[in-house]
CSV table of C-alpha atoms in Angstrom, one decimal:
chain,number,residue,atom,x,y,z
A,103,MET,CA,-10.6,54.5,-13.6
A,104,PRO,CA,-11.5,50.9,-12.5
A,105,GLU,CA,-8.6,48.4,-12.2
A,106,ILE,CA,-8.6,45.6,-14.7
A,107,THR,CA,-7.9,42.3,-13.1
A,108,ARG,CA,-7.2,38.8,-14.4
A,109,PRO,CA,-7.8,35.4,-12.8
A,110,LEU,CA,-4.8,34.1,-10.9
A,111,ASP,CA,-5.4,30.6,-12.0
A,112,LEU,CA,-3.9,31.0,-15.5
A,113,LYS,CA,-3.0,27.7,-17.2
A,114,PRO,CA,0.3,27.5,-19.2
A,115,LEU,CA,-0.1,27.6,-22.9
A,116,LEU,CA,1.4,24.1,-23.4
A,117,VAL,CA,0.9,21.5,-20.7
A,118,GLU,CA,2.8,18.2,-20.3
A,119,LEU,CA,0.3,15.5,-19.5
A,120,ALA,CA,0.8,13.0,-16.6
A,121,ASP,CA,2.3,9.6,-17.7
A,122,ASP,CA,-1.1,8.0,-17.0
A,123,ALA,CA,-3.7,5.9,-18.9
A,124,THR,CA,-6.3,8.6,-18.2
A,125,PRO,CA,-4.5,12.0,-17.9
A,126,THR,CA,-6.5,15.2,-17.0
A,127,VAL,CA,-7.1,17.7,-19.7
A,128,ASP,CA,-8.9,20.2,-17.5
A,129,SER,CA,-8.8,23.6,-19.2
A,130,ILE,CA,-6.1,22.4,-21.6
A,131,THR,CA,-6.0,23.3,-25.3
A,132,LEU,CA,-2.4,22.4,-26.1
A,133,ALA,CA,-0.7,19.4,-24.5
A,134,LYS,CA,2.3,17.1,-25.0
A,135,THR,CA,2.7,13.6,-23.8
A,136,GLY,CA,4.3,13.0,-20.5
A,137,GLY,CA,5.5,9.4,-21.0
A,138,THR,CA,4.8,6.2,-22.9
A,139,THR,CA,1.8,4.8,-21.0
A,140,THR,CA,-1.0,3.9,-23.4
A,141,ILE,CA,-3.9,6.5,-23.2
A,142,THR,CA,-7.4,5.0,-23.0
A,143,ASP,CA,-9.3,8.2,-22.0
A,144,PHE,CA,-8.8,11.8,-21.0
A,145,ASP,CA,-10.2,13.0,-17.7
A,146,ASP,CA,-11.9,16.3,-16.7
A,147,GLY,CA,-12.8,17.5,-20.2
A,148,VAL,CA,-16.0,19.4,-20.9
A,149,LEU,CA,-18.5,19.5,-23.8
A,150,GLY,CA,-17.2,21.6,-26.7
A,151,GLN,CA,-13.5,21.4,-25.6
A,152,THR,CA,-10.9,20.8,-28.2
A,153,PHE,CA,-7.3,20.1,-27.6
A,154,LYS,CA,-4.2,19.2,-29.6
A,155,LEU,CA,-1.8,16.5,-28.3
A,156,LEU,CA,1.9,16.6,-29.4
A,157,ALA,CA,3.7,13.3,-29.1
A,158,LYS,CA,7.0,13.9,-27.3
A,159,HIS,CA,7.3,10.1,-26.8
A,160,ALA,CA,6.2,7.1,-28.9
A,161,ILE,CA,2.7,6.4,-27.4
A,162,THR,CA,-0.6,4.7,-28.3
A,163,ILE,CA,-4.0,6.4,-28.1
A,164,THR,CA,-6.6,3.7,-27.8
A,165,ASP,CA,-9.8,3.8,-29.9
A,166,GLY,CA,-12.8,2.8,-27.9
A,167,THR,CA,-15.9,3.9,-26.0
A,168,ASN,CA,-14.4,7.2,-24.8
A,169,ILE,CA,-12.0,8.0,-27.7
A,170,LEU,CA,-13.3,7.7,-31.2
A,171,LEU,CA,-10.4,7.7,-33.7
A,172,SER,CA,-10.4,7.7,-37.5
A,173,GLY,CA,-10.9,4.3,-38.9
A,174,SER,CA,-11.9,3.0,-35.5
A,175,VAL,CA,-8.3,1.9,-34.9
A,176,ASP,CA,-5.7,2.8,-32.3
A,177,PHE,CA,-3.3,5.6,-33.2
A,178,VAL,CA,0.3,4.6,-32.5
A,179,MET,CA,1.9,8.1,-32.3
A,180,ALA,CA,5.5,8.6,-33.2
A,181,ILE,CA,7.5,11.5,-31.8
A,182,GLY,CA,6.3,14.7,-33.5
A,183,ASP,CA,2.8,13.4,-34.4
A,184,VAL,CA,-0.2,15.6,-33.5
A,185,LEU,CA,-3.7,14.5,-32.6
A,186,THR,CA,-6.7,17.0,-32.3
A,187,LEU,CA,-9.7,15.8,-30.3
A,188,THR,CA,-13.0,17.5,-29.5
A,189,MET,CA,-15.7,16.4,-27.0
A,190,PHE,CA,-18.9,16.7,-29.0
A,191,ASP,CA,-20.8,14.3,-26.7
A,192,ASP,CA,-20.5,14.0,-22.9
A,193,GLN,CA,-17.3,12.1,-22.0
A,194,VAL,CA,-16.6,11.0,-25.7
A,195,TRP,CA,-13.6,12.5,-27.5
A,196,GLU,CA,-13.7,12.4,-31.3
A,197,GLU,CA,-10.7,12.8,-33.6
A,198,VAL,CA,-10.9,16.0,-35.6
A,199,SER,CA,-7.5,15.7,-37.3
A,200,ARG,CA,-4.0,14.2,-37.1
A,201,LYS,CA,-0.6,15.1,-38.4
A,202,VAL,CA,1.8,12.3,-38.9
A,203,ASN,CA,5.4,13.4,-38.8
A,204,LEU,CA,7.1,11.2,-41.4
């Protein structure tokens, strides 16, 4: 019987992003904020990728060329808020949904 193998480079289910203006989201589907630095873009995403971001810190996600948010305004996330983004066009993240933790 052939041996079934799995890739050794398995990503954790929930990843803490770097405290950086442009954190990497390479192979990430679930992430939490790693600090309070305003985010202006997400690096290393691929077309069709969707990920959810949980705010573990008060943080701002900037609406602009690379991140298109609802209402074309920045999202000032409070602890517990969740933002879902998808890359439909190359290097452009679009908001799919958000949950505001009141």
